[in-house]
Amino acid sequence: MNVLIIHAHPEPQSFTAALREQALRTLQAQGHSVQVSDLYAMNWNPVASAGDFATRDNPDYLVYALEQRLGVKNGSLADDIRQELDKLLWADLLILNFPLYWFSVPAILKGWIDRVLVSGICYGGKRFYDQGGLVGKKALVTVTLGGREHMFGEGAIHGPLEDMLRPLLRGTLAYVGLDVLPPYVAWHVPYITAEAREQFLVGYHRRLEQLDQDSPLVFPRLEQFDEALYPIG
Amino acid sequence: MNVLIIHAHPEPQSFTAALREQALRTLQAQGHSVQVSDLYAMNWNPVASAGDFATRDNPDYLVYALEQRLGVKNGSLADDIRQELDKLLWADLLILNFPLYWFSVPAILKGWIDRVLVSGICYGGKRFYDQGGLVGKKALVTVTLGGREHMFGEGAIHGPLEDMLRPLLRGTLAYVGLDVLPPYVAWHVPYITAEAREQFLVGYHRRLEQLDQDSPLVFPRLEQFDEALYPIG
């Protein structure tokens, strides 16, 4: 299996980085090939802009998704986008490894999503959800956060974590056709002991060793909707 | 009323920019004071990093929220953050004006949230939701998107838009104590006629004129939870 880990944490010694290293070790020991994009170390540019295209279909008015489609065809996508896109297309499993910022991904990772998941390859027209451009690949979200586990779930103060992660799990990863595995969550990280952190690393190791037994989350399938995308029945 | 509009669109002539101008005109005509932060025009840096602090409590290991708290106290926050924070504290109403990217905010706007909503002022400890640091202010999300209205809602292919916006509406804006008004949504924007766009501008004008009649969305209150944030009863 080819695995791409997208890592987004501003502190190189962070526990989130330890999870990245754990994934690298565990997956390589299983014989998988692993590439890591360390967005902070790469000084990744997260801002989608006109500068992302060497040539433009319409130089006077930017419609970003349209220029992506053209850029895919004529090779005018910026080099940094093309390099990440090549890694993504190479990968069978995409791991997003990050600390939760405002119940979501850090901006530098949002900008990887905004710029790399290009229209024309990853989605476009009726190619989304189970018809998405990346069908056949898997995705795993590995997230560290400050909150405690009991603050999430039905009736809990923040509600279910998967509801907070909905635009990422459903609106992004499932949208482009990926099989989205249940997230791996390390709770309360800034406040716990070294032993508790070690337990999360051990749990992550075990989880990664048995990843092929995970059932993906369930999302809509296009066959449940008509041509205009109204629900059928 | 003091109003801060955070605008995030890469195309200066976009319909999203027309909505920004509509808000500016409408609110000023009502006698309100309005400031606009045009994140693309400002070349806003969205990446939270160690560089955001002139001095650090711990120069060897970055815990971003801890350094924010110190930075607030000792004035070591980066100038660009401090300037936006001052505008935010000045404002009675915050408007986020953006095109939906991956069912969420563009990365440049996520980075405004990550960097400007500093711990120690906007939230921290038990100061969140109805006890958040920005209690008494309002927030309005004004969003343009490509999808049609029937693609959102219960049973629709993407589910309710407010569920997709949950990390923003609840996890961010309500979290810091803002009264979050129902979003203003312009649907299917890239594909509609000039007349249809005009209707959205007219609708926005009317909405803004009657903003004081809007009921905010309902979110958890801390009194519903005990000291450890378990639900009461």
Coordinates of C-alpha atoms in Angstrom, one line a residue:
Chain A
M1 CA 0.0 0.0 0.0
N2 CA 1.2 3.5 -0.7
V3 CA 0.5 6.0 2.1
L4 CA 0.6 9.8 2.1
I5 CA 0.7 11.5 5.5
I6 CA -0.2 15.2 5.5
H7 CA 1.2 16.6 8.7
A8 CA 0.3 20.1 10.0
H9 CA 1.7 21.2 13.3
P10 CA 3.8 24.3 14.0
E11 CA 5.9 22.6 16.8
P12 CA 8.3 19.9 15.4
Q13 CA 8.5 18.2 18.8
S14 CA 4.7 18.0 19.3
F15 CA 2.8 14.9 20.2
T16 CA 1.1 15.2 16.8
A17 CA 4.6 14.8 15.3
A18 CA 5.1 11.7 17.5
L19 CA 1.9 10.3 16.0
R20 CA 3.3 11.0 12.5
E21 CA 6.5 9.1 13.4
Q22 CA 4.5 6.2 14.8
A23 CA 2.5 5.9 11.6
L24 CA 5.7 6.1 9.5
R25 CA 7.3 3.3 11.6
T26 CA 4.3 1.1 11.8
L27 CA 3.3 1.3 8.2
Q28 CA 6.9 0.9 6.9
A29 CA 7.3 -2.2 9.1
Q30 CA 4.3 -3.7 7.4
G31 CA 6.0 -3.2 4.1
H32 CA 4.0 -0.2 2.9
S33 CA 5.6 2.8 1.1
V34 CA 5.1 6.1 3.0
Q35 CA 5.5 9.7 1.9
V36 CA 5.1 12.6 4.4
S37 CA 4.2 16.1 3.5
D38 CA 5.2 18.2 6.6
L39 CA 3.3 21.4 5.7
Y40 CA 5.0 23.7 8.2
A41 CA 8.5 22.3 7.3
M42 CA 7.7 22.8 3.6
N43 CA 6.5 26.3 4.2
W44 CA 3.4 25.3 2.3
N45 CA 1.4 28.2 0.8
P46 CA -2.3 27.7 1.8
V47 CA -3.8 30.6 -0.1
A48 CA -5.7 29.7 -3.3
S49 CA -5.1 32.5 -5.8
A50 CA -4.6 33.5 -9.4
G51 CA -0.9 32.8 -8.9
D52 CA -1.7 29.0 -8.8
F53 CA -1.9 29.0 -12.6
A54 CA 0.9 29.7 -15.1
T55 CA -1.6 30.5 -17.7
R56 CA -5.3 31.3 -17.4
D57 CA -8.4 30.6 -19.4
N58 CA -9.7 34.0 -18.2
P59 CA -7.0 36.4 -17.1
D60 CA -9.6 39.1 -16.2
Y61 CA -11.8 37.2 -13.8
L62 CA -10.8 34.3 -11.6
V63 CA -13.1 31.3 -11.2
Y64 CA -10.8 29.1 -9.3
A65 CA -12.3 25.7 -10.0
L66 CA -12.5 26.5 -13.7
E67 CA -8.9 27.4 -13.9
Q68 CA -8.1 24.2 -11.9
R69 CA -9.8 22.1 -14.6
L70 CA -7.9 23.9 -17.4
G71 CA -4.6 23.7 -15.3
V72 CA -5.0 19.9 -15.0
K73 CA -5.4 19.6 -18.8
N74 CA -2.6 21.9 -20.0
G75 CA -0.1 21.5 -17.2
S76 CA -0.3 25.1 -15.9
L77 CA -0.9 24.2 -12.2
A78 CA 1.7 25.6 -9.9
D79 CA 4.6 23.2 -9.1
D80 CA 3.8 22.9 -5.4
I81 CA 0.2 21.9 -6.2
R82 CA 1.3 19.4 -8.9
Q83 CA 3.8 17.8 -6.6
E84 CA 1.2 17.3 -3.8
L85 CA -1.4 16.1 -6.4
D86 CA 1.1 13.5 -7.7
K87 CA 1.6 12.2 -4.2
L88 CA -2.1 12.0 -3.6
L89 CA -2.7 10.1 -6.9
W90 CA 0.1 7.7 -5.9
A91 CA -1.4 7.0 -2.5
D92 CA -3.8 4.3 -1.6
L93 CA -4.3 5.7 1.9
L94 CA -4.3 9.4 2.8
I95 CA -3.7 10.3 6.5
L96 CA -4.4 13.8 7.7
N97 CA -2.4 14.3 10.9
F98 CA -3.2 17.5 12.8
P99 CA -4.2 19.3 16.0
L100 CA -7.8 20.4 16.1
Y101 CA -8.0 24.2 15.6
W102 CA -11.5 25.6 16.1
F103 CA -13.0 22.1 15.7
S104 CA -11.4 22.0 12.3
V105 CA -8.1 21.7 10.5
P106 CA -5.3 24.4 10.9
A107 CA -5.4 26.9 8.0
I108 CA -2.2 25.5 6.5
L109 CA -4.0 22.2 6.0
K110 CA -7.2 23.8 4.8
G111 CA -5.1 25.4 2.2
W112 CA -3.7 22.0 1.1
I113 CA -7.3 20.9 0.7
D114 CA -8.3 24.1 -1.2
R115 CA -5.4 24.0 -3.6
V116 CA -4.6 20.2 -4.1
L117 CA -8.0 18.6 -4.4
V118 CA -8.4 20.0 -7.9
S119 CA -11.5 20.1 -9.9
G120 CA -11.2 17.9 -13.0
I121 CA -9.4 15.1 -11.2
C122 CA -10.7 14.8 -7.6
Y123 CA -14.2 15.9 -8.4
G124 CA -16.3 17.8 -11.0
G125 CA -19.8 17.5 -12.5
K126 CA -21.4 14.4 -11.2
R127 CA -18.1 13.0 -9.9
F128 CA -18.5 13.2 -6.1
Y129 CA -19.3 11.0 -3.1
D130 CA -19.3 7.4 -4.3
Q131 CA -18.6 8.7 -7.9
G132 CA -15.7 11.0 -6.8
G133 CA -12.4 11.1 -8.6
L134 CA -10.5 9.4 -5.8
V135 CA -12.7 6.3 -5.5
G136 CA -10.8 3.2 -4.4
K137 CA -8.5 5.1 -2.0
K138 CA -8.9 5.4 1.8
A139 CA -8.6 8.3 4.2
L140 CA -7.8 8.4 7.9
V141 CA -8.0 11.6 10.0
T142 CA -5.7 11.5 13.0
V143 CA -6.4 14.3 15.3
T144 CA -5.1 15.6 18.7
L145 CA -7.2 17.9 20.8
G146 CA -7.3 19.7 24.1
G147 CA -10.9 18.7 25.1
R148 CA -11.8 15.6 27.1
E149 CA -13.7 12.7 25.5
H150 CA -16.8 13.3 27.6
M151 CA -17.1 16.8 26.1
F152 CA -18.0 15.1 22.8
G153 CA -20.9 12.8 21.9
E154 CA -24.7 13.0 21.9
G155 CA -25.9 15.4 24.7
A156 CA -22.3 16.4 25.4
I157 CA -21.3 20.1 25.5
H158 CA -19.8 20.1 22.0
G159 CA -21.9 17.3 20.5
P160 CA -20.4 14.4 18.5
L161 CA -16.9 15.1 17.3
E162 CA -17.8 13.5 13.9
D163 CA -20.5 16.2 13.6
M164 CA -17.9 18.9 14.1
L165 CA -15.7 17.2 11.6
R166 CA -18.5 16.8 9.0
P167 CA -17.2 19.3 6.4
L168 CA -13.9 17.4 6.5
L169 CA -15.1 13.8 6.7
R170 CA -18.2 14.1 4.5
G171 CA -17.8 17.4 2.7
T172 CA -14.2 16.9 1.6
L173 CA -12.8 13.3 2.0
A174 CA -16.0 11.4 1.2
Y175 CA -16.9 14.0 -1.4
V176 CA -13.9 13.2 -3.5
G177 CA -14.7 9.5 -3.3
L178 CA -12.4 8.4 -0.5
D179 CA -13.4 5.6 1.9
V180 CA -13.3 7.5 5.1
L181 CA -12.2 5.4 8.1
P182 CA -13.3 6.4 11.7
P183 CA -10.9 9.1 13.0
Y184 CA -8.2 8.3 15.4
V185 CA -8.5 10.8 18.3
A186 CA -6.0 11.6 21.0
W187 CA -7.9 13.5 23.7
H188 CA -6.8 16.2 26.2
V189 CA -3.2 16.0 24.8
P190 CA -1.7 19.3 26.3
Y191 CA -2.7 18.2 29.8
I192 CA -2.0 14.5 30.1
T193 CA 1.0 12.5 31.4
A194 CA 3.8 11.0 29.3
E195 CA 2.3 7.6 30.2
A196 CA -1.1 8.6 28.8
R197 CA 0.5 9.9 25.7
E198 CA 2.4 6.6 25.3
Q199 CA -1.0 4.8 25.5
F200 CA -2.3 6.9 22.6
L201 CA 0.9 6.0 20.6
V202 CA 0.4 2.3 21.4
G203 CA -3.3 2.5 20.5
Y204 CA -2.4 4.2 17.2
H205 CA 0.1 1.4 16.4
R206 CA -2.6 -1.2 17.0
R207 CA -5.1 0.7 15.0
L208 CA -2.8 1.0 12.0
E209 CA -1.8 -2.6 12.1
Q210 CA -5.5 -3.6 11.7
L211 CA -6.6 -0.8 9.3
D212 CA -7.8 -3.3 6.7
Q213 CA -10.4 -4.5 9.2
D214 CA -11.9 -1.0 9.6
S215 CA -15.3 -0.3 8.1
P216 CA -15.5 3.1 6.5
L217 CA -18.1 5.7 7.6
V218 CA -21.3 5.6 5.6
F219 CA -22.2 8.6 3.4
P220 CA -24.7 9.3 0.6
R221 CA -24.5 7.4 -2.7
L222 CA -25.5 9.2 -5.9
E223 CA -27.9 6.3 -6.9
Q224 CA -30.1 7.6 -4.0
F225 CA -30.7 10.8 -5.9
D226 CA -32.1 11.7 -9.3
E227 CA -30.4 13.6 -12.2
A228 CA -31.1 16.9 -10.6
L229 CA -29.9 15.5 -7.2
Y230 CA -33.3 15.4 -5.6
P231 CA -33.7 12.4 -3.3
I232 CA -35.4 9.4 -5.0
G233 CA -38.5 7.9 -3.4
Chain B
M1 CA -23.3 49.9 15.8
N2 CA -19.7 49.1 14.8
V3 CA -19.4 46.5 12.1
L4 CA -16.4 44.5 11.0
I5 CA -16.6 42.7 7.7
I6 CA -14.0 40.0 7.1
H7 CA -13.9 39.5 3.3
A8 CA -12.1 36.5 1.7
H9 CA -12.3 36.1 -2.0
P10 CA -9.4 35.9 -4.5
E11 CA -11.3 37.7 -7.3
P12 CA -11.9 41.5 -6.6
Q13 CA -14.8 41.6 -9.0
S14 CA -16.5 38.6 -7.5
F15 CA -20.2 38.4 -6.5
T16 CA -18.9 37.9 -3.0
A17 CA -17.3 41.3 -3.3
A18 CA -20.6 42.8 -4.5
L19 CA -22.2 41.4 -1.3
R20 CA -19.4 43.1 0.7
E21 CA -20.1 46.4 -1.0
Q22 CA -23.9 46.0 -0.5
A23 CA -23.3 45.5 3.3
L24 CA -21.0 48.5 3.4
R25 CA -23.6 50.7 1.7
T26 CA -26.6 49.4 3.6
L27 CA -25.0 49.6 7.0
Q28 CA -23.4 53.0 6.5
A29 CA -26.7 54.4 5.2
Q30 CA -28.2 53.2 8.5
G31 CA -25.6 55.2 10.4
H32 CA -23.4 52.3 11.4
S33 CA -19.6 52.5 11.3
V34 CA -18.1 49.8 9.1
Q35 CA -14.5 48.5 8.8
V36 CA -13.6 46.0 6.2
S37 CA -10.6 43.5 6.3
D38 CA -10.1 42.3 2.8
L39 CA -7.8 39.4 3.5
Y40 CA -6.6 38.8 0.0
A41 CA -6.0 42.5 -0.6
M42 CA -4.1 42.7 2.8
N43 CA -2.0 39.7 1.8
W44 CA -3.1 38.2 5.2
N45 CA -0.8 35.6 6.6
P46 CA -3.1 32.6 7.6
V47 CA -0.4 30.4 9.2
A48 CA -0.3 30.2 13.0
S49 CA 3.3 29.9 14.0
A50 CA 6.0 30.8 16.5
G51 CA 6.6 33.9 14.5
D52 CA 3.3 35.3 15.8
F53 CA 5.0 36.2 19.1
A54 CA 7.8 38.8 19.6
T55 CA 8.8 37.0 22.8
R56 CA 7.9 33.6 24.1
D57 CA 7.1 32.0 27.4
N58 CA 8.8 28.9 26.1
P59 CA 11.1 29.4 23.2
D60 CA 11.9 25.7 23.0
Y61 CA 8.4 24.3 22.6
L62 CA 5.5 26.0 21.1
V63 CA 2.1 25.7 22.7
Y64 CA 0.2 28.2 20.5
A65 CA -2.7 29.0 22.9
L66 CA -0.4 29.5 25.9
E67 CA 1.7 31.9 23.9
Q68 CA -1.4 33.7 22.8
R69 CA -2.4 34.2 26.5
L70 CA 1.0 35.6 27.3
G71 CA 1.1 37.6 24.2
V72 CA -2.2 39.3 25.1
K73 CA -0.8 40.2 28.5
N74 CA 2.7 41.5 27.5
G75 CA 1.9 43.0 24.1
S76 CA 4.1 40.5 22.2
L77 CA 1.4 39.5 19.6
A78 CA 2.4 40.1 16.0
D79 CA 1.2 43.5 14.7
D80 CA -1.1 42.0 12.1
I81 CA -2.9 39.9 14.7
R82 CA -3.2 42.9 17.2
Q83 CA -4.7 45.1 14.5
E84 CA -7.4 42.6 13.6
L85 CA -8.0 41.9 17.3
D86 CA -8.5 45.6 17.9
K87 CA -11.0 45.8 15.1
L88 CA -12.8 42.7 16.5
L89 CA -13.0 44.2 20.0
W90 CA -14.3 47.5 18.5
A91 CA -17.1 45.7 16.6
D92 CA -20.6 45.0 17.8
L93 CA -21.3 42.9 14.7
L94 CA -18.8 40.6 12.9
I95 CA -19.7 39.6 9.3
L96 CA -17.7 36.8 7.6
N97 CA -18.2 37.2 3.9
F98 CA -16.8 34.4 1.8
P99 CA -17.3 31.7 -0.9
L100 CA -17.8 28.2 0.5
Y101 CA -14.6 26.2 -0.1
W102 CA -15.0 22.5 0.8
F103 CA -18.1 23.2 2.8
S104 CA -16.1 25.6 5.0
V105 CA -14.1 28.9 4.9
P106 CA -11.2 29.5 2.5
A107 CA -7.8 28.8 4.2
I108 CA -7.0 32.5 4.3
L109 CA -10.1 33.1 6.5
K110 CA -9.5 30.0 8.6
G111 CA -6.1 31.6 9.3
W112 CA -7.8 34.8 10.5
I113 CA -9.8 32.6 12.9
D114 CA -6.8 30.6 14.0
R115 CA -4.6 33.7 14.7
V116 CA -7.0 36.5 15.7
L117 CA -9.4 34.7 18.1
V118 CA -6.8 34.6 20.8
S119 CA -6.9 32.6 24.0
G120 CA -7.0 35.0 27.0
I121 CA -9.4 37.4 25.3
C122 CA -11.9 35.5 23.1
Y123 CA -12.0 32.3 25.2
G124 CA -10.0 30.4 27.8
G125 CA -10.8 28.2 30.8
K126 CA -14.5 28.3 31.3
R127 CA -15.0 31.3 29.1
F128 CA -16.8 29.8 26.1
Y129 CA -20.3 29.5 24.6
D130 CA -22.6 31.8 26.5
Q131 CA -19.6 32.7 28.8
G132 CA -17.3 33.4 25.9
G133 CA -15.0 36.4 25.8
L134 CA -17.0 38.1 23.0
V135 CA -20.5 37.9 24.7
G136 CA -22.7 40.8 23.7
K137 CA -21.5 41.0 20.1
K138 CA -23.2 39.4 17.1
A139 CA -22.0 37.4 14.1
L140 CA -23.4 36.9 10.6
V141 CA -22.0 34.5 8.1
T142 CA -22.6 35.6 4.5
V143 CA -21.7 32.8 2.1
T144 CA -21.8 32.2 -1.6
L145 CA -21.8 28.7 -3.0
G146 CA -22.1 26.7 -6.2
G147 CA -24.6 24.2 -5.0
R148 CA -28.4 24.6 -5.4
E149 CA -30.6 25.1 -2.4
H150 CA -32.3 21.7 -2.9
M151 CA -29.0 20.0 -2.4
F152 CA -29.1 21.1 1.3
G153 CA -31.5 20.3 4.0
E154 CA -32.8 17.2 5.8
G155 CA -32.6 14.2 3.4
A156 CA -30.8 16.3 0.8
I157 CA -27.6 15.1 -0.7
H158 CA -25.4 17.2 1.4
G159 CA -27.7 17.5 4.5
P160 CA -28.4 20.8 6.2
L161 CA -26.0 23.6 5.3
E162 CA -25.9 24.6 9.0
D163 CA -24.7 21.1 9.9
M164 CA -21.8 21.5 7.4
L165 CA -21.1 24.9 8.9
R166 CA -21.2 23.6 12.5
P167 CA -17.5 24.0 13.3
L168 CA -17.8 27.6 12.2
L169 CA -21.3 28.6 13.6
R170 CA -21.1 26.6 16.8
G171 CA -17.5 25.6 17.3
T172 CA -16.0 29.0 16.5
L173 CA -18.5 31.9 16.6
A174 CA -20.8 30.7 19.3
Y175 CA -17.8 29.3 21.2
V176 CA -16.4 32.7 21.7
G177 CA -19.7 34.0 22.9
L178 CA -21.1 35.7 19.8
D179 CA -24.8 35.7 19.1
V180 CA -24.8 33.9 15.8
L181 CA -27.5 35.0 13.4
P182 CA -28.8 32.6 10.7
P183 CA -26.4 32.7 7.7
Y184 CA -27.2 34.7 4.6
V185 CA -26.7 32.3 1.6
A186 CA -26.5 33.0 -2.1
W187 CA -26.9 29.7 -3.9
H188 CA -25.6 28.5 -7.2
V189 CA -23.8 31.8 -7.8
P190 CA -21.4 30.8 -10.6
Y191 CA -24.3 29.6 -12.8
I192 CA -27.1 32.2 -12.3
T193 CA -28.1 35.2 -14.3
A194 CA -27.3 38.8 -13.5
E195 CA -31.0 39.2 -12.5
A196 CA -30.8 36.3 -10.1
R197 CA -27.6 37.8 -8.6
E198 CA -29.4 41.2 -8.2
Q199 CA -32.1 39.4 -6.3
F200 CA -29.6 38.1 -3.8
L201 CA -28.2 41.6 -3.4
V202 CA -31.7 43.0 -2.8
G203 CA -32.4 40.2 -0.4
Y204 CA -29.2 40.9 1.5
H205 CA -30.0 44.7 1.7
R206 CA -33.4 43.8 3.2
R207 CA -31.9 41.3 5.6
L208 CA -29.3 43.8 6.8
E209 CA -31.9 46.5 7.3
Q210 CA -33.8 44.2 9.7
L211 CA -30.9 42.6 11.4
D212 CA -32.1 43.6 14.9
Q213 CA -35.2 41.5 14.4
D214 CA -33.2 38.3 13.7
S215 CA -33.2 35.6 16.4
P216 CA -29.8 34.1 17.0
L217 CA -29.2 30.4 16.6
V218 CA -29.5 28.3 19.8
F219 CA -26.4 26.7 21.2
P220 CA -25.4 25.1 24.6
R221 CA -25.2 27.2 27.7
L222 CA -22.7 26.4 30.4
E223 CA -25.4 26.3 33.1
Q224 CA -26.6 23.0 31.5
F225 CA -23.3 21.3 32.4
D226 CA -21.5 20.7 35.7
E227 CA -18.0 21.8 36.8
A228 CA -16.4 19.0 34.8
L229 CA -18.7 19.8 31.8
Y230 CA -20.8 16.7 32.2
P231 CA -24.5 17.4 31.3
I232 CA -26.7 18.2 34.3
G233 CA -29.8 16.1 34.9

